[in-house]
Amino acid sequence: MSKAAAQPLPAERKAELMHRLRRAEGQVRGLQKLLEEGADCAKIAQQLLATRHALDSTYVRLNLSVAGQERSQPTSAQAQRVTEVLDRLQTRLGRSR
């Protein structure tokens, strides 16, 4: 995607993404604490999975925002970018299963 076509996120979406990132940050801190305390590996793995899910969800929402912005300004070049974004999203969703 070209930098010239970049648009800032709407304030509501930005706030939502920041909230999700803060939650993931808290989960990472929780992981660090579990490791420092010598917690059971299964508990650490469970927390890692939850953290990964939080970040994957944030990634998906960001890409959906980008696709929505591109769709709102349809030109052939922008339509191609939407297709690329959705392809990346599909690839990412496939890896997160």
PDB file of N, CA and C in Angstrom:
ATOM      1  N   MET A   1       0.837  -1.154   0.000  1.00  0.00           N
ATOM      2  CA  MET A   1       0.000   0.000   0.000  1.00  0.00           C
ATOM      3  C   MET A   1       0.892   1.230   0.000  1.00  0.00           C
ATOM      4  N   SER A   2       0.599   2.198  -0.823  1.00  0.00           N
ATOM      5  CA  SER A   2       1.442   3.384  -0.916  1.00  0.00           C
ATOM      6  C   SER A   2       1.199   4.308   0.259  1.00  0.00           C
ATOM      7  N   LYS A   3       2.240   5.015   0.663  1.00  0.00           N
ATOM      8  CA  LYS A   3       2.109   5.934   1.786  1.00  0.00           C
ATOM      9  C   LYS A   3       1.248   7.127   1.427  1.00  0.00           C
ATOM     10  N   ALA A   4       1.213   7.531   0.152  1.00  0.00           N
ATOM     11  CA  ALA A   4       0.410   8.669  -0.269  1.00  0.00           C
ATOM     12  C   ALA A   4      -1.074   8.410  -0.040  1.00  0.00           C
ATOM     13  N   ALA A   5      -1.508   7.165  -0.118  1.00  0.00           N
ATOM     14  CA  ALA A   5      -2.918   6.832   0.039  1.00  0.00           C
ATOM     15  C   ALA A   5      -3.291   6.558   1.494  1.00  0.00           C
ATOM     16  N   ALA A   6      -2.325   6.585   2.381  1.00  0.00           N
ATOM     17  CA  ALA A   6      -2.592   6.258   3.782  1.00  0.00           C
ATOM     18  C   ALA A   6      -3.544   7.273   4.399  1.00  0.00           C
ATOM     19  N   GLN A   7      -4.459   6.759   5.202  1.00  0.00           N
ATOM     20  CA  GLN A   7      -5.428   7.595   5.897  1.00  0.00           C
ATOM     21  C   GLN A   7      -5.357   7.271   7.379  1.00  0.00           C
ATOM     22  N   PRO A   8      -5.551   8.277   8.219  1.00  0.00           N
ATOM     23  CA  PRO A   8      -5.565   7.969   9.654  1.00  0.00           C
ATOM     24  C   PRO A   8      -6.812   7.163  10.009  1.00  0.00           C
ATOM     25  N   LEU A   9      -6.696   6.399  11.051  1.00  0.00           N
ATOM     26  CA  LEU A   9      -7.838   5.630  11.527  1.00  0.00           C
ATOM     27  C   LEU A   9      -8.875   6.570  12.128  1.00  0.00           C
ATOM     28  N   PRO A  10     -10.142   6.227  11.986  1.00  0.00           N
ATOM     29  CA  PRO A  10     -11.171   7.001  12.689  1.00  0.00           C
ATOM     30  C   PRO A  10     -10.921   6.916  14.201  1.00  0.00           C
ATOM     31  N   ALA A  11     -11.262   7.964  14.918  1.00  0.00           N
ATOM     32  CA  ALA A  11     -10.979   8.034  16.361  1.00  0.00           C
ATOM     33  C   ALA A  11     -11.566   6.848  17.120  1.00  0.00           C
ATOM     34  N   GLU A  12     -12.769   6.442  16.758  1.00  0.00           N
ATOM     35  CA  GLU A  12     -13.406   5.327  17.465  1.00  0.00           C
ATOM     36  C   GLU A  12     -12.625   4.027  17.267  1.00  0.00           C
ATOM     37  N   ARG A  13     -12.171   3.769  16.040  1.00  0.00           N
ATOM     38  CA  ARG A  13     -11.417   2.536  15.760  1.00  0.00           C
ATOM     39  C   ARG A  13     -10.058   2.600  16.440  1.00  0.00           C
ATOM     40  N   LYS A  14      -9.429   3.770  16.414  1.00  0.00           N
ATOM     41  CA  LYS A  14      -8.130   3.928  17.065  1.00  0.00           C
ATOM     42  C   LYS A  14      -8.252   3.638  18.563  1.00  0.00           C
ATOM     43  N   ALA A  15      -9.300   4.166  19.187  1.00  0.00           N
ATOM     44  CA  ALA A  15      -9.510   3.927  20.619  1.00  0.00           C
ATOM     45  C   ALA A  15      -9.727   2.438  20.891  1.00  0.00           C
ATOM     46  N   GLU A  16     -10.491   1.772  20.020  1.00  0.00           N
ATOM     47  CA  GLU A  16     -10.731   0.334  20.188  1.00  0.00           C
ATOM     48  C   GLU A  16      -9.424  -0.451  20.085  1.00  0.00           C
ATOM     49  N   LEU A  17      -8.603  -0.122  19.090  1.00  0.00           N
ATOM     50  CA  LEU A  17      -7.337  -0.827  18.918  1.00  0.00           C
ATOM     51  C   LEU A  17      -6.390  -0.560  20.083  1.00  0.00           C
ATOM     52  N   MET A  18      -6.352   0.680  20.561  1.00  0.00           N
ATOM     53  CA  MET A  18      -5.502   1.000  21.714  1.00  0.00           C
ATOM     54  C   MET A  18      -5.952   0.206  22.940  1.00  0.00           C
ATOM     55  N   HIS A  19      -7.261   0.088  23.131  1.00  0.00           N
ATOM     56  CA  HIS A  19      -7.785  -0.693  24.258  1.00  0.00           C
ATOM     57  C   HIS A  19      -7.327  -2.145  24.158  1.00  0.00           C
ATOM     58  N   ARG A  20      -7.430  -2.721  22.973  1.00  0.00           N
ATOM     59  CA  ARG A  20      -7.025  -4.113  22.770  1.00  0.00           C
ATOM     60  C   ARG A  20      -5.527  -4.293  22.998  1.00  0.00           C
ATOM     61  N   LEU A  21      -4.742  -3.337  22.539  1.00  0.00           N
ATOM     62  CA  LEU A  21      -3.289  -3.426  22.738  1.00  0.00           C
ATOM     63  C   LEU A  21      -2.919  -3.305  24.217  1.00  0.00           C
ATOM     64  N   ARG A  22      -3.636  -2.471  24.937  1.00  0.00           N
ATOM     65  CA  ARG A  22      -3.367  -2.353  26.378  1.00  0.00           C
ATOM     66  C   ARG A  22      -3.706  -3.657  27.100  1.00  0.00           C
ATOM     67  N   ARG A  23      -4.789  -4.303  26.671  1.00  0.00           N
ATOM     68  CA  ARG A  23      -5.139  -5.599  27.261  1.00  0.00           C
ATOM     69  C   ARG A  23      -4.046  -6.624  26.972  1.00  0.00           C
ATOM     70  N   ALA A  24      -3.572  -6.642  25.735  1.00  0.00           N
ATOM     71  CA  ALA A  24      -2.501  -7.581  25.378  1.00  0.00           C
ATOM     72  C   ALA A  24      -1.240  -7.263  26.174  1.00  0.00           C
ATOM     73  N   GLU A  25      -0.962  -5.990  26.371  1.00  0.00           N
ATOM     74  CA  GLU A  25       0.206  -5.593  27.162  1.00  0.00           C
ATOM     75  C   GLU A  25       0.088  -6.127  28.598  1.00  0.00           C
ATOM     76  N   GLY A  26      -1.116  -6.054  29.155  1.00  0.00           N
ATOM     77  CA  GLY A  26      -1.343  -6.603  30.489  1.00  0.00           C
ATOM     78  C   GLY A  26      -1.140  -8.104  30.517  1.00  0.00           C
ATOM     79  N   GLN A  27      -1.552  -8.767  29.447  1.00  0.00           N
ATOM     80  CA  GLN A  27      -1.356 -10.213  29.365  1.00  0.00           C
ATOM     81  C   GLN A  27       0.129 -10.562  29.291  1.00  0.00           C
ATOM     82  N   VAL A  28       0.894  -9.764  28.573  1.00  0.00           N
ATOM     83  CA  VAL A  28       2.342  -9.998  28.489  1.00  0.00           C
ATOM     84  C   VAL A  28       2.977  -9.798  29.866  1.00  0.00           C
ATOM     85  N   ARG A  29       2.541  -8.778  30.580  1.00  0.00           N
ATOM     86  CA  ARG A  29       3.056  -8.589  31.943  1.00  0.00           C
ATOM     87  C   ARG A  29       2.713  -9.780  32.825  1.00  0.00           C
ATOM     88  N   GLY A  30       1.500 -10.305  32.646  1.00  0.00           N
ATOM     89  CA  GLY A  30       1.099 -11.496  33.390  1.00  0.00           C
ATOM     90  C   GLY A  30       1.988 -12.684  33.064  1.00  0.00           C
ATOM     91  N   LEU A  31       2.348 -12.822  31.787  1.00  0.00           N
ATOM     92  CA  LEU A  31       3.264 -13.888  31.378  1.00  0.00           C
ATOM     93  C   LEU A  31       4.618 -13.735  32.058  1.00  0.00           C
ATOM     94  N   GLN A  32       5.120 -12.525  32.082  1.00  0.00           N
ATOM     95  CA  GLN A  32       6.419 -12.282  32.723  1.00  0.00           C
ATOM     96  C   GLN A  32       6.368 -12.661  34.198  1.00  0.00           C
ATOM     97  N   LYS A  33       5.269 -12.309  34.846  1.00  0.00           N
ATOM     98  CA  LYS A  33       5.124 -12.633  36.267  1.00  0.00           C
ATOM     99  C   LYS A  33       5.060 -14.146  36.475  1.00  0.00           C
ATOM    100  N   LEU A  34       4.304 -14.833  35.615  1.00  0.00           N
ATOM    101  CA  LEU A  34       4.221 -16.295  35.726  1.00  0.00           C
ATOM    102  C   LEU A  34       5.595 -16.937  35.581  1.00  0.00           C
ATOM    103  N   LEU A  35       6.362 -16.459  34.617  1.00  0.00           N
ATOM    104  CA  LEU A  35       7.713 -16.999  34.415  1.00  0.00           C
ATOM    105  C   LEU A  35       8.611 -16.713  35.612  1.00  0.00           C
ATOM    106  N   GLU A  36       8.558 -15.490  36.113  1.00  0.00           N
ATOM    107  CA  GLU A  36       9.376 -15.126  37.276  1.00  0.00           C
ATOM    108  C   GLU A  36       9.036 -15.980  38.493  1.00  0.00           C
ATOM    109  N   GLU A  37       7.761 -16.310  38.642  1.00  0.00           N
ATOM    110  CA  GLU A  37       7.307 -17.081  39.798  1.00  0.00           C
ATOM    111  C   GLU A  37       7.463 -18.585  39.602  1.00  0.00           C
ATOM    112  N   GLY A  38       7.899 -18.999  38.410  1.00  0.00           N
ATOM    113  CA  GLY A  38       8.080 -20.424  38.153  1.00  0.00           C
ATOM    114  C   GLY A  38       6.778 -21.182  38.021  1.00  0.00           C
ATOM    115  N   ALA A  39       5.789 -20.561  37.403  1.00  0.00           N
ATOM    116  CA  ALA A  39       4.471 -21.186  37.253  1.00  0.00           C
ATOM    117  C   ALA A  39       4.549 -22.430  36.364  1.00  0.00           C
ATOM    118  N   ASP A  40       3.521 -23.224  36.466  1.00  0.00           N
ATOM    119  CA  ASP A  40       3.367 -24.437  35.667  1.00  0.00           C
ATOM    120  C   ASP A  40       3.371 -24.090  34.181  1.00  0.00           C
ATOM    121  N   CYS A  41       4.031 -24.916  33.375  1.00  0.00           N
ATOM    122  CA  CYS A  41       4.131 -24.685  31.930  1.00  0.00           C
ATOM    123  C   CYS A  41       2.759 -24.614  31.262  1.00  0.00           C
ATOM    124  N   ALA A  42       1.817 -25.427  31.707  1.00  0.00           N
ATOM    125  CA  ALA A  42       0.478 -25.418  31.106  1.00  0.00           C
ATOM    126  C   ALA A  42      -0.201 -24.070  31.323  1.00  0.00           C
ATOM    127  N   LYS A  43      -0.019 -23.495  32.499  1.00  0.00           N
ATOM    128  CA  LYS A  43      -0.603 -22.188  32.795  1.00  0.00           C
ATOM    129  C   LYS A  43       0.040 -21.103  31.924  1.00  0.00           C
ATOM    130  N   ILE A  44       1.339 -21.188  31.743  1.00  0.00           N
ATOM    131  CA  ILE A  44       2.060 -20.229  30.899  1.00  0.00           C
ATOM    132  C   ILE A  44       1.593 -20.371  29.449  1.00  0.00           C
ATOM    133  N   ALA A  45       1.456 -21.596  28.987  1.00  0.00           N
ATOM    134  CA  ALA A  45       1.015 -21.841  27.617  1.00  0.00           C
ATOM    135  C   ALA A  45      -0.395 -21.289  27.393  1.00  0.00           C
ATOM    136  N   GLN A  46      -1.254 -21.460  28.365  1.00  0.00           N
ATOM    137  CA  GLN A  46      -2.617 -20.945  28.260  1.00  0.00           C
ATOM    138  C   GLN A  46      -2.602 -19.424  28.143  1.00  0.00           C
ATOM    139  N   GLN A  47      -1.779 -18.781  28.936  1.00  0.00           N
ATOM    140  CA  GLN A  47      -1.681 -17.318  28.894  1.00  0.00           C
ATOM    141  C   GLN A  47      -1.067 -16.849  27.570  1.00  0.00           C
ATOM    142  N   LEU A  48      -0.081 -17.598  27.066  1.00  0.00           N
ATOM    143  CA  LEU A  48       0.502 -17.269  25.761  1.00  0.00           C
ATOM    144  C   LEU A  48      -0.551 -17.338  24.660  1.00  0.00           C
ATOM    145  N   LEU A  49      -1.371 -18.351  24.705  1.00  0.00           N
ATOM    146  CA  LEU A  49      -2.423 -18.507  23.711  1.00  0.00           C
ATOM    147  C   LEU A  49      -3.417 -17.346  23.786  1.00  0.00           C
ATOM    148  N   ALA A  50      -3.793 -16.950  24.971  1.00  0.00           N
ATOM    149  CA  ALA A  50      -4.718 -15.822  25.139  1.00  0.00           C
ATOM    150  C   ALA A  50      -4.099 -14.525  24.609  1.00  0.00           C
ATOM    151  N   THR A  51      -2.815 -14.329  24.863  1.00  0.00           N
ATOM    152  CA  THR A  51      -2.121 -13.138  24.381  1.00  0.00           C
ATOM    153  C   THR A  51      -2.056 -13.139  22.866  1.00  0.00           C
ATOM    154  N   ARG A  52      -1.741 -14.282  22.302  1.00  0.00           N
ATOM    155  CA  ARG A  52      -1.680 -14.389  20.841  1.00  0.00           C
ATOM    156  C   ARG A  52      -3.034 -14.095  20.224  1.00  0.00           C
ATOM    157  N   HIS A  53      -4.074 -14.631  20.816  1.00  0.00           N
ATOM    158  CA  HIS A  53      -5.419 -14.389  20.305  1.00  0.00           C
ATOM    159  C   HIS A  53      -5.755 -12.897  20.347  1.00  0.00           C
ATOM    160  N   ALA A  54      -5.396 -12.232  21.431  1.00  0.00           N
ATOM    161  CA  ALA A  54      -5.667 -10.799  21.551  1.00  0.00           C
ATOM    162  C   ALA A  54      -4.957 -10.011  20.451  1.00  0.00           C
ATOM    163  N   LEU A  55      -3.715 -10.356  20.183  1.00  0.00           N
ATOM    164  CA  LEU A  55      -2.967  -9.659  19.134  1.00  0.00           C
ATOM    165  C   LEU A  55      -3.498 -10.002  17.748  1.00  0.00           C
ATOM    166  N   ASP A  56      -3.853 -11.259  17.524  1.00  0.00           N
ATOM    167  CA  ASP A  56      -4.429 -11.652  16.232  1.00  0.00           C
ATOM    168  C   ASP A  56      -5.734 -10.905  15.979  1.00  0.00           C
ATOM    169  N   SER A  57      -6.553 -10.796  16.993  1.00  0.00           N
ATOM    170  CA  SER A  57      -7.826 -10.089  16.866  1.00  0.00           C
ATOM    171  C   SER A  57      -7.601  -8.616  16.544  1.00  0.00           C
ATOM    172  N   THR A  58      -6.611  -8.018  17.165  1.00  0.00           N
ATOM    173  CA  THR A  58      -6.287  -6.616  16.893  1.00  0.00           C
ATOM    174  C   THR A  58      -5.810  -6.454  15.454  1.00  0.00           C
ATOM    175  N   TYR A  59      -4.988  -7.380  15.004  1.00  0.00           N
ATOM    176  CA  TYR A  59      -4.486  -7.364  13.627  1.00  0.00           C
ATOM    177  C   TYR A  59      -5.636  -7.461  12.628  1.00  0.00           C
ATOM    178  N   VAL A  60      -6.574  -8.343  12.878  1.00  0.00           N
ATOM    179  CA  VAL A  60      -7.720  -8.519  11.989  1.00  0.00           C
ATOM    180  C   VAL A  60      -8.535  -7.236  11.939  1.00  0.00           C
ATOM    181  N   ARG A  61      -8.809  -6.651  13.081  1.00  0.00           N
ATOM    182  CA  ARG A  61      -9.613  -5.428  13.119  1.00  0.00           C
ATOM    183  C   ARG A  61      -8.917  -4.267  12.405  1.00  0.00           C
ATOM    184  N   LEU A  62      -7.620  -4.173  12.547  1.00  0.00           N
ATOM    185  CA  LEU A  62      -6.886  -3.127  11.840  1.00  0.00           C
ATOM    186  C   LEU A  62      -6.999  -3.330  10.329  1.00  0.00           C
ATOM    187  N   ASN A  63      -6.821  -4.546   9.876  1.00  0.00           N
ATOM    188  CA  ASN A  63      -6.912  -4.821   8.444  1.00  0.00           C
ATOM    189  C   ASN A  63      -8.322  -4.591   7.908  1.00  0.00           C
ATOM    190  N   LEU A  64      -9.325  -4.887   8.687  1.00  0.00           N
ATOM    191  CA  LEU A  64     -10.693  -4.605   8.260  1.00  0.00           C
ATOM    192  C   LEU A  64     -10.925  -3.098   8.136  1.00  0.00           C
ATOM    193  N   SER A  65     -10.310  -2.331   9.011  1.00  0.00           N
ATOM    194  CA  SER A  65     -10.415  -0.873   8.914  1.00  0.00           C
ATOM    195  C   SER A  65      -9.773  -0.368   7.632  1.00  0.00           C
ATOM    196  N   VAL A  66      -8.602  -0.889   7.335  1.00  0.00           N
ATOM    197  CA  VAL A  66      -7.902  -0.495   6.106  1.00  0.00           C
ATOM    198  C   VAL A  66      -8.751  -0.851   4.889  1.00  0.00           C
ATOM    199  N   ALA A  67      -9.296  -2.058   4.878  1.00  0.00           N
ATOM    200  CA  ALA A  67     -10.123  -2.489   3.752  1.00  0.00           C
ATOM    201  C   ALA A  67     -11.353  -1.590   3.616  1.00  0.00           C
ATOM    202  N   GLY A  68     -11.946  -1.233   4.731  1.00  0.00           N
ATOM    203  CA  GLY A  68     -13.109  -0.349   4.700  1.00  0.00           C
ATOM    204  C   GLY A  68     -12.770   1.018   4.145  1.00  0.00           C
ATOM    205  N   GLN A  69     -11.614   1.552   4.523  1.00  0.00           N
ATOM    206  CA  GLN A  69     -11.184   2.841   3.994  1.00  0.00           C
ATOM    207  C   GLN A  69     -10.958   2.766   2.492  1.00  0.00           C
ATOM    208  N   GLU A  70     -10.324   1.717   2.058  1.00  0.00           N
ATOM    209  CA  GLU A  70     -10.047   1.565   0.632  1.00  0.00           C
ATOM    210  C   GLU A  70     -11.333   1.377  -0.166  1.00  0.00           C
ATOM    211  N   ARG A  71     -12.266   0.616   0.391  1.00  0.00           N
ATOM    212  CA  ARG A  71     -13.536   0.382  -0.303  1.00  0.00           C
ATOM    213  C   ARG A  71     -14.343   1.649  -0.457  1.00  0.00           C
ATOM    214  N   SER A  72     -14.181   2.580   0.474  1.00  0.00           N
ATOM    215  CA  SER A  72     -14.961   3.819   0.414  1.00  0.00           C
ATOM    216  C   SER A  72     -14.477   4.747  -0.699  1.00  0.00           C
ATOM    217  N   GLN A  73     -13.336   4.444  -1.307  1.00  0.00           N
ATOM    218  CA  GLN A  73     -12.783   5.251  -2.391  1.00  0.00           C
ATOM    219  C   GLN A  73     -12.421   4.343  -3.559  1.00  0.00           C
ATOM    220  N   PRO A  74     -13.408   3.724  -4.194  1.00  0.00           N
ATOM    221  CA  PRO A  74     -13.084   2.717  -5.201  1.00  0.00           C
ATOM    222  C   PRO A  74     -12.515   3.291  -6.500  1.00  0.00           C
ATOM    223  N   THR A  75     -11.317   2.906  -6.787  1.00  0.00           N
ATOM    224  CA  THR A  75     -10.691   3.071  -8.095  1.00  0.00           C
ATOM    225  C   THR A  75     -10.060   1.730  -8.385  1.00  0.00           C
ATOM    226  N   SER A  76      -9.620   1.513  -9.581  1.00  0.00           N
ATOM    227  CA  SER A  76      -9.051   0.199  -9.877  1.00  0.00           C
ATOM    228  C   SER A  76      -7.814  -0.079  -9.022  1.00  0.00           C
ATOM    229  N   ALA A  77      -6.970   0.923  -8.802  1.00  0.00           N
ATOM    230  CA  ALA A  77      -5.780   0.716  -7.966  1.00  0.00           C
ATOM    231  C   ALA A  77      -6.182   0.446  -6.519  1.00  0.00           C
ATOM    232  N   GLN A  78      -7.167   1.175  -6.030  1.00  0.00           N
ATOM    233  CA  GLN A  78      -7.613   0.976  -4.655  1.00  0.00           C
ATOM    234  C   GLN A  78      -8.327  -0.359  -4.493  1.00  0.00           C
ATOM    235  N   ALA A  79      -9.074  -0.750  -5.504  1.00  0.00           N
ATOM    236  CA  ALA A  79      -9.730  -2.058  -5.449  1.00  0.00           C
ATOM    237  C   ALA A  79      -8.678  -3.157  -5.346  1.00  0.00           C
ATOM    238  N   GLN A  80      -7.570  -3.008  -6.053  1.00  0.00           N
ATOM    239  CA  GLN A  80      -6.471  -3.971  -5.976  1.00  0.00           C
ATOM    240  C   GLN A  80      -5.889  -4.002  -4.561  1.00  0.00           C
ATOM    241  N   ARG A  81      -5.744  -2.828  -3.948  1.00  0.00           N
ATOM    242  CA  ARG A  81      -5.211  -2.781  -2.578  1.00  0.00           C
ATOM    243  C   ARG A  81      -6.163  -3.461  -1.597  1.00  0.00           C
ATOM    244  N   VAL A  82      -7.473  -3.265  -1.795  1.00  0.00           N
ATOM    245  CA  VAL A  82      -8.443  -3.939  -0.928  1.00  0.00           C
ATOM    246  C   VAL A  82      -8.280  -5.447  -1.063  1.00  0.00           C
ATOM    247  N   THR A  83      -8.145  -5.903  -2.279  1.00  0.00           N
ATOM    248  CA  THR A  83      -7.954  -7.333  -2.518  1.00  0.00           C
ATOM    249  C   THR A  83      -6.700  -7.828  -1.813  1.00  0.00           C
ATOM    250  N   GLU A  84      -5.614  -7.073  -1.891  1.00  0.00           N
ATOM    251  CA  GLU A  84      -4.364  -7.465  -1.236  1.00  0.00           C
ATOM    252  C   GLU A  84      -4.529  -7.517   0.279  1.00  0.00           C
ATOM    253  N   VAL A  85      -5.206  -6.522   0.842  1.00  0.00           N
ATOM    254  CA  VAL A  85      -5.425  -6.492   2.291  1.00  0.00           C
ATOM    255  C   VAL A  85      -6.262  -7.692   2.716  1.00  0.00           C
ATOM    256  N   LEU A  86      -7.330  -7.961   1.986  1.00  0.00           N
ATOM    257  CA  LEU A  86      -8.179  -9.094   2.344  1.00  0.00           C
ATOM    258  C   LEU A  86      -7.447 -10.421   2.171  1.00  0.00           C
ATOM    259  N   ASP A  87      -6.577 -10.522   1.164  1.00  0.00           N
ATOM    260  CA  ASP A  87      -5.760 -11.730   0.998  1.00  0.00           C
ATOM    261  C   ASP A  87      -4.825 -11.921   2.186  1.00  0.00           C
ATOM    262  N   ARG A  88      -4.186 -10.832   2.636  1.00  0.00           N
ATOM    263  CA  ARG A  88      -3.302 -10.921   3.807  1.00  0.00           C
ATOM    264  C   ARG A  88      -4.097 -11.334   5.034  1.00  0.00           C
ATOM    265  N   LEU A  89      -5.286 -10.791   5.170  1.00  0.00           N
ATOM    266  CA  LEU A  89      -6.146 -11.123   6.297  1.00  0.00           C
ATOM    267  C   LEU A  89      -6.508 -12.608   6.277  1.00  0.00           C
ATOM    268  N   GLN A  90      -6.886 -13.094   5.118  1.00  0.00           N
ATOM    269  CA  GLN A  90      -7.228 -14.507   5.001  1.00  0.00           C
ATOM    270  C   GLN A  90      -6.030 -15.389   5.337  1.00  0.00           C
ATOM    271  N   THR A  91      -4.861 -15.007   4.854  1.00  0.00           N
ATOM    272  CA  THR A  91      -3.643 -15.758   5.158  1.00  0.00           C
ATOM    273  C   THR A  91      -3.398 -15.771   6.660  1.00  0.00           C
ATOM    274  N   ARG A  92      -3.543 -14.628   7.282  1.00  0.00           N
ATOM    275  CA  ARG A  92      -3.313 -14.518   8.721  1.00  0.00           C
ATOM    276  C   ARG A  92      -4.317 -15.356   9.503  1.00  0.00           C
ATOM    277  N   LEU A  93      -5.571 -15.295   9.082  1.00  0.00           N
ATOM    278  CA  LEU A  93      -6.591 -16.090   9.776  1.00  0.00           C
ATOM    279  C   LEU A  93      -6.294 -17.568   9.664  1.00  0.00           C
ATOM    280  N   GLY A  94      -5.790 -17.990   8.516  1.00  0.00           N
ATOM    281  CA  GLY A  94      -5.434 -19.388   8.329  1.00  0.00           C
ATOM    282  C   GLY A  94      -4.320 -19.820   9.243  1.00  0.00           C
ATOM    283  N   ARG A  95      -3.365 -18.933   9.523  1.00  0.00           N
ATOM    284  CA  ARG A  95      -2.238 -19.283  10.396  1.00  0.00           C
ATOM    285  C   ARG A  95      -2.630 -19.247  11.865  1.00  0.00           C
ATOM    286  N   SER A  96      -3.683 -18.513  12.211  1.00  0.00           N
ATOM    287  CA  SER A  96      -4.012 -18.363  13.631  1.00  0.00           C
ATOM    288  C   SER A  96      -4.881 -19.494  14.164  1.00  0.00           C
ATOM    289  N   ARG A  97      -5.267 -20.414  13.307  1.00  0.00           N
ATOM    290  CA  ARG A  97      -6.128 -21.516  13.762  1.00  0.00           C
ATOM    291  C   ARG A  97      -5.365 -22.540  14.544  1.00  0.00           C
TER     292      ARG A  97
END
